[in-house]
């Protein structure tokens, strides 16, 4: 049963600030995953991506990518749809060269509209992106719909399961950000049962096999009635707590990846991994 841990971005203690060195540093300290952050735009050449991808494969570091923050798959201003498509495609191209399995992004913003309206618009847009990915022969990259951290955003767990299912398991996956779920449920993740229900929903509403290859984000988080405020280091408040999550994964033989998004990145990823290994 494999559970990979890794930082969201180049490790803090990596002396050279390049993705290639970030991968090497992650491998050196014993981590098996890393998420490449393109949150402010894709600024990597395909040639560089191929070098990074080959090195990650050689070192056994599984790569994922985070697409730009400004992607909105259900904008009220239709002219902004092209921006979302362009940025998703740019990320998908680089992801393909990197050998990345999942590209993660926040699906969109509600702007006062109901869930079915947002879902319908996002589905059409993402179908177009998938069509263009096929034209470009990008086959092995999954679009990862991340659970959002604010009520004003579109893309909670059940919406992402429904949208992923509608777009096809072979194209799209729901990515659980446990901190965001915790924040939008106003501190709702405390016990093993709280975490188990999330995996049950993934199995029931998306795919029974996904719990054996899930992709996720973990951080502790400060929140208000609107949702997330800011991320906190591991074990600062145990909000949400990592231990029951790891226990649920262990007891149910789930497998996948946990990307650490705390301010301590790889330092906390290592702590999570150590706790996992002790179990
Ligand atoms: Zn996240």
Short mmCIF file of C-alpha atoms and ligand atoms in Angstrom, two decimals:
data_model
loop_
_atom_site.label_atom_id
_atom_site.label_comp_id
_atom_site.label_asym_id
_atom_site.label_seq_id
_atom_site.Cartn_x
_atom_site.Cartn_y
_atom_site.Cartn_z
CA UNK A 1 0.00 0.00 0.00
CA UNK A 2 1.67 3.17 -1.18
CA UNK A 3 1.12 6.61 0.25
CA UNK A 4 3.37 9.30 -1.21
CA UNK A 5 4.07 12.59 0.55
CA UNK A 6 5.59 15.72 -0.92
CA UNK A 7 5.71 19.50 -0.85
CA UNK A 8 3.56 21.97 -2.78
CA UNK A 9 6.41 23.54 -4.70
CA UNK A 10 10.20 23.70 -4.39
CA UNK A 11 11.22 22.69 -0.83
CA UNK A 12 11.99 25.61 1.50
CA UNK A 13 15.40 24.25 2.47
CA UNK A 14 16.46 23.52 -1.12
CA UNK A 15 19.35 25.94 -1.71
CA UNK A 16 18.80 26.30 -5.48
CA UNK A 17 15.38 27.67 -6.44
CA UNK A 18 14.71 25.54 -9.52
CA UNK A 19 12.15 22.79 -10.07
CA UNK A 20 14.91 20.36 -11.08
CA UNK A 21 16.82 20.96 -7.85
CA UNK A 22 13.53 20.82 -5.93
CA UNK A 23 12.90 17.31 -7.25
CA UNK A 24 16.45 16.23 -6.38
CA UNK A 25 16.17 17.72 -2.88
CA UNK A 26 12.79 16.04 -2.25
CA UNK A 27 14.27 12.67 -3.26
CA UNK A 28 17.36 13.27 -1.10
CA UNK A 29 15.33 13.81 2.06
CA UNK A 30 13.17 10.77 1.31
CA UNK A 31 9.98 12.23 -0.14
CA UNK A 32 8.29 10.53 -3.09
CA UNK A 33 6.11 13.31 -4.49
CA UNK A 34 6.23 16.99 -5.40
CA UNK A 35 3.67 19.37 -6.85
CA UNK A 36 5.02 21.83 -9.43
CA UNK A 37 3.41 25.21 -8.80
CA UNK A 38 2.31 27.16 -11.86
CA UNK A 39 -0.14 29.19 -9.78
CA UNK A 40 1.02 32.53 -11.21
CA UNK A 41 1.41 31.30 -14.75
CA UNK A 42 3.23 28.61 -16.72
CA UNK A 43 6.79 29.81 -17.18
CA UNK A 44 8.67 26.61 -17.94
CA UNK A 45 9.84 25.49 -21.37
CA UNK A 46 8.92 22.03 -22.65
CA UNK A 47 12.63 21.23 -22.96
CA UNK A 48 13.18 22.02 -19.26
CA UNK A 49 10.05 20.07 -18.33
CA UNK A 50 11.37 16.98 -20.11
CA UNK A 51 14.66 17.17 -18.16
CA UNK A 52 12.80 17.58 -14.83
CA UNK A 53 10.41 14.74 -15.71
CA UNK A 54 13.24 12.33 -16.59
CA UNK A 55 15.04 13.14 -13.33
CA UNK A 56 11.85 12.70 -11.27
CA UNK A 57 11.22 9.31 -12.91
CA UNK A 58 14.83 8.25 -12.26
CA UNK A 59 14.58 9.26 -8.60
CA UNK A 60 11.09 7.85 -8.02
CA UNK A 61 9.44 11.21 -7.31
CA UNK A 62 5.85 11.31 -8.52
CA UNK A 63 5.01 14.74 -9.97
CA UNK A 64 1.74 16.66 -10.06
CA UNK A 65 1.13 20.27 -11.13
CA UNK A 66 -0.99 23.15 -9.86
CA UNK A 67 -2.49 25.26 -12.66
CA UNK A 68 -2.82 29.09 -12.34
CA UNK A 69 -5.10 30.49 -9.61
CA UNK A 70 -6.94 32.77 -12.03
CA UNK A 71 -8.56 29.87 -13.91
CA UNK A 72 -12.34 30.12 -13.64
CA UNK A 73 -14.29 27.46 -15.54
CA UNK A 74 -17.67 29.19 -15.04
CA UNK A 75 -17.05 32.94 -15.48
CA UNK A 76 -20.10 35.20 -15.77
CA UNK A 77 -18.10 37.20 -18.32
CA UNK A 78 -17.99 34.73 -21.23
CA UNK A 79 -14.91 36.40 -22.69
CA UNK A 80 -12.96 35.03 -19.71
CA UNK A 81 -13.61 31.43 -20.78
CA UNK A 82 -10.76 31.70 -23.29
CA UNK A 83 -8.37 32.62 -20.45
CA UNK A 84 -9.33 29.49 -18.52
CA UNK A 85 -8.94 27.29 -21.61
CA UNK A 86 -5.59 28.81 -22.56
CA UNK A 87 -4.13 28.41 -19.06
CA UNK A 88 -5.41 24.87 -18.62
CA UNK A 89 -3.96 23.87 -21.98
CA UNK A 90 -0.62 25.54 -21.22
CA UNK A 91 -0.47 23.62 -17.92
CA UNK A 92 -1.50 20.37 -19.63
CA UNK A 93 1.26 20.73 -22.25
CA UNK A 94 3.95 21.26 -19.62
CA UNK A 95 2.43 18.51 -17.45
CA UNK A 96 2.68 16.09 -20.34
CA UNK A 97 6.38 16.94 -20.83
CA UNK A 98 6.96 16.60 -17.06
CA UNK A 99 5.25 13.21 -16.90
CA UNK A 100 2.71 14.65 -14.46
CA UNK A 101 -0.38 12.56 -13.74
CA UNK A 102 -2.72 15.19 -12.30
CA UNK A 103 -3.04 18.93 -12.87
CA UNK A 104 -4.90 20.56 -10.01
CA UNK A 105 -7.04 23.70 -10.20
CA UNK A 106 -9.95 25.41 -8.46
CA UNK A 107 -13.00 24.98 -10.71
CA UNK A 108 -14.58 28.46 -10.42
CA UNK A 109 -16.73 31.11 -8.74
CA UNK A 110 -20.47 31.03 -8.10
CA UNK A 111 -21.24 34.74 -8.49
CA UNK A 112 -24.63 34.16 -6.89
CA UNK A 113 -25.65 31.35 -9.28
CA UNK A 114 -26.83 27.88 -8.26
CA UNK A 115 -24.75 24.74 -8.45
CA UNK A 116 -26.33 23.18 -11.62
CA UNK A 117 -25.76 26.42 -13.59
CA UNK A 118 -22.06 26.56 -12.68
CA UNK A 119 -21.65 22.83 -13.25
CA UNK A 120 -23.19 22.97 -16.72
CA UNK A 121 -20.95 25.85 -17.83
CA UNK A 122 -17.79 24.28 -16.36
CA UNK A 123 -18.60 20.94 -18.02
CA UNK A 124 -18.86 22.49 -21.49
CA UNK A 125 -15.62 24.41 -21.01
CA UNK A 126 -13.69 21.41 -19.69
CA UNK A 127 -14.99 19.19 -22.51
CA UNK A 128 -13.49 21.70 -24.94
CA UNK A 129 -10.17 21.60 -23.06
CA UNK A 130 -10.17 17.79 -23.14
CA UNK A 131 -10.95 17.85 -26.87
CA UNK A 132 -7.97 20.14 -27.51
CA UNK A 133 -5.76 17.94 -25.30
CA UNK A 134 -6.71 14.99 -27.50
CA UNK A 135 -5.86 16.99 -30.64
CA UNK A 136 -2.45 17.74 -29.10
CA UNK A 137 -2.06 14.02 -28.25
CA UNK A 138 -1.89 14.73 -24.51
CA UNK A 139 -3.22 11.45 -23.18
CA UNK A 140 -1.97 10.64 -19.72
CA UNK A 141 -2.79 13.89 -17.90
CA UNK A 142 -5.82 14.06 -15.62
CA UNK A 143 -7.68 17.29 -14.84
CA UNK A 144 -7.86 17.45 -11.03
CA UNK A 145 -10.79 19.40 -9.60
CA UNK A 146 -9.70 20.68 -6.18
CA UNK A 147 -12.26 21.13 -3.41
CA UNK A 148 -12.45 24.88 -2.85
CA UNK A 149 -11.97 26.66 0.46
CA UNK A 150 -14.62 29.40 0.25
CA UNK A 151 -18.40 29.26 -0.05
CA UNK A 152 -18.26 31.85 -2.86
CA UNK A 153 -16.25 29.43 -4.97
CA UNK A 154 -17.74 26.65 -7.10
CA UNK A 155 -16.28 23.17 -6.57
CA UNK A 156 -17.12 21.51 -3.27
CA UNK A 157 -16.57 17.78 -2.85
CA UNK A 158 -19.93 16.61 -4.18
CA UNK A 159 -19.86 19.08 -7.11
CA UNK A 160 -16.37 17.92 -8.06
CA UNK A 161 -17.36 14.25 -7.85
CA UNK A 162 -20.37 14.91 -10.08
CA UNK A 163 -18.41 16.98 -12.59
CA UNK A 164 -15.51 14.50 -12.71
CA UNK A 165 -17.89 11.62 -13.24
CA UNK A 166 -19.67 13.50 -16.04
CA UNK A 167 -16.35 14.23 -17.78
CA UNK A 168 -15.16 10.63 -17.42
CA UNK A 169 -12.93 8.87 -14.88
CA UNK A 170 -10.22 8.52 -17.53
CA UNK A 171 -10.03 12.33 -17.96
CA UNK A 172 -10.82 13.95 -14.63
CA UNK A 173 -10.52 13.32 -10.89
CA UNK A 174 -11.73 15.09 -7.75
CA UNK A 175 -8.77 16.28 -5.66
CA UNK A 176 -9.60 16.55 -1.97
CA UNK A 177 -8.04 19.49 -0.16
CA UNK A 178 -8.70 18.44 3.43
CA UNK A 179 -8.01 21.93 4.79
CA UNK A 180 -10.59 23.42 2.43
CA UNK A 181 -13.21 20.81 3.34
CA UNK A 182 -12.50 21.50 7.02
CA UNK A 183 -12.83 25.28 6.51
CA UNK A 184 -16.06 25.19 4.50
CA UNK A 185 -17.58 22.78 7.01
CA UNK A 186 -16.55 25.19 9.79
CA UNK A 187 -14.19 22.76 11.47
CA UNK A 188 -16.05 19.65 10.37
CA UNK A 189 -13.07 17.28 10.14
CA UNK A 190 -12.20 15.96 13.58
CA UNK A 191 -12.69 12.23 13.89
CA UNK A 192 -11.79 9.18 11.85
CA UNK A 193 -15.42 8.93 10.84
CA UNK A 194 -15.36 12.49 9.42
CA UNK A 195 -12.47 11.52 7.12
CA UNK A 196 -13.96 8.11 6.30
CA UNK A 197 -17.09 9.82 4.98
CA UNK A 198 -14.99 11.73 2.45
CA UNK A 199 -13.50 8.53 1.04
CA UNK A 200 -16.96 6.93 1.08
CA UNK A 201 -18.26 9.83 -1.01
CA UNK A 202 -15.36 9.47 -3.48
CA UNK A 203 -16.14 5.76 -3.85
CA UNK A 204 -19.89 6.22 -4.08
CA UNK A 205 -20.14 9.34 -6.23
CA UNK A 206 -17.04 9.08 -8.41
CA UNK A 207 -15.19 5.78 -8.71
CA UNK A 208 -14.66 2.75 -6.48
CA UNK A 209 -11.02 2.44 -7.59
CA UNK A 210 -10.05 6.08 -7.03
CA UNK A 211 -9.42 5.57 -3.29
CA UNK A 212 -6.45 3.40 -4.33
CA UNK A 213 -4.84 6.23 -6.32
CA UNK A 214 -6.26 9.41 -4.86
CA UNK A 215 -4.54 12.79 -5.08
CA UNK A 216 -4.99 15.22 -2.18
CA UNK A 217 -3.75 18.32 -0.37
CA UNK A 218 -3.31 18.66 3.38
CA UNK A 219 -2.67 21.64 5.61
CA UNK A 220 -3.96 22.97 8.89
CA UNK A 221 -6.09 26.03 8.40
CA UNK A 222 -7.62 29.12 9.99
CA UNK A 223 -11.15 29.85 8.80
CA UNK A 224 -14.12 32.19 9.19
CA UNK A 225 -17.80 31.82 8.28
CA UNK A 226 -16.80 32.60 4.65
CA UNK A 227 -14.32 29.75 4.57
CA UNK A 228 -10.52 29.58 4.49
CA UNK A 229 -8.35 32.40 5.83
CA UNK A 230 -4.78 31.10 5.91
CA UNK A 231 -2.78 27.89 6.21
CA UNK A 232 -1.07 26.84 9.46
CA UNK A 233 1.84 24.48 10.23
CA UNK A 234 1.23 20.85 11.13
CA UNK A 235 0.21 20.23 14.77
CA UNK A 236 -0.23 23.94 15.49
CA UNK A 237 -3.91 23.42 16.37
CA UNK A 238 -4.67 20.00 14.84
CA UNK A 239 -7.32 21.77 12.79
CA UNK A 240 -7.89 19.52 10.92
CA UNK A 241 -5.86 16.74 12.61
CA UNK A 242 -3.60 14.59 10.41
CA UNK A 243 -3.60 11.49 12.66
CA UNK A 244 -7.20 10.27 12.09
CA UNK A 245 -6.75 10.82 8.33
CA UNK A 246 -3.67 8.59 8.26
CA UNK A 247 -5.45 6.01 10.41
CA UNK A 248 -8.41 5.88 8.02
CA UNK A 249 -6.08 5.45 5.02
CA UNK A 250 -4.21 2.67 6.81
CA UNK A 251 -7.26 0.79 8.07
CA UNK A 252 -9.00 0.84 4.71
CA UNK A 253 -5.95 0.15 2.52
CA UNK A 254 -6.39 3.34 0.54
CA UNK A 255 -3.43 4.55 -1.52
CA UNK A 256 -2.42 7.76 -3.19
CA UNK A 257 -0.64 11.05 -2.64
CA UNK A 258 -0.81 13.74 0.04
CA UNK A 259 0.73 17.06 -0.98
CA UNK A 260 1.65 19.20 2.03
CA UNK A 261 0.46 22.80 1.70
CA UNK A 262 1.36 24.04 5.18
CA UNK A 263 3.78 27.01 5.41
CA UNK A 264 6.43 24.44 6.36
CA UNK A 265 6.09 22.48 3.08
CA UNK A 266 8.62 19.62 2.98
CA UNK A 267 9.39 19.83 6.72
CA UNK A 268 5.77 19.00 7.53
CA UNK A 269 5.54 16.49 4.64
CA UNK A 270 8.38 14.61 6.33
CA UNK A 271 6.58 14.76 9.69
CA UNK A 272 3.44 13.30 8.09
CA UNK A 273 5.49 10.59 6.43
CA UNK A 274 7.24 9.73 9.69
CA UNK A 275 3.89 9.44 11.45
CA UNK A 276 2.65 7.23 8.60
CA UNK A 277 5.69 4.96 8.82
CA UNK A 278 5.24 4.54 12.58
CA UNK A 279 1.70 3.22 12.05
ZN1 LIG B 1 -4.91 22.88 -2.05
#
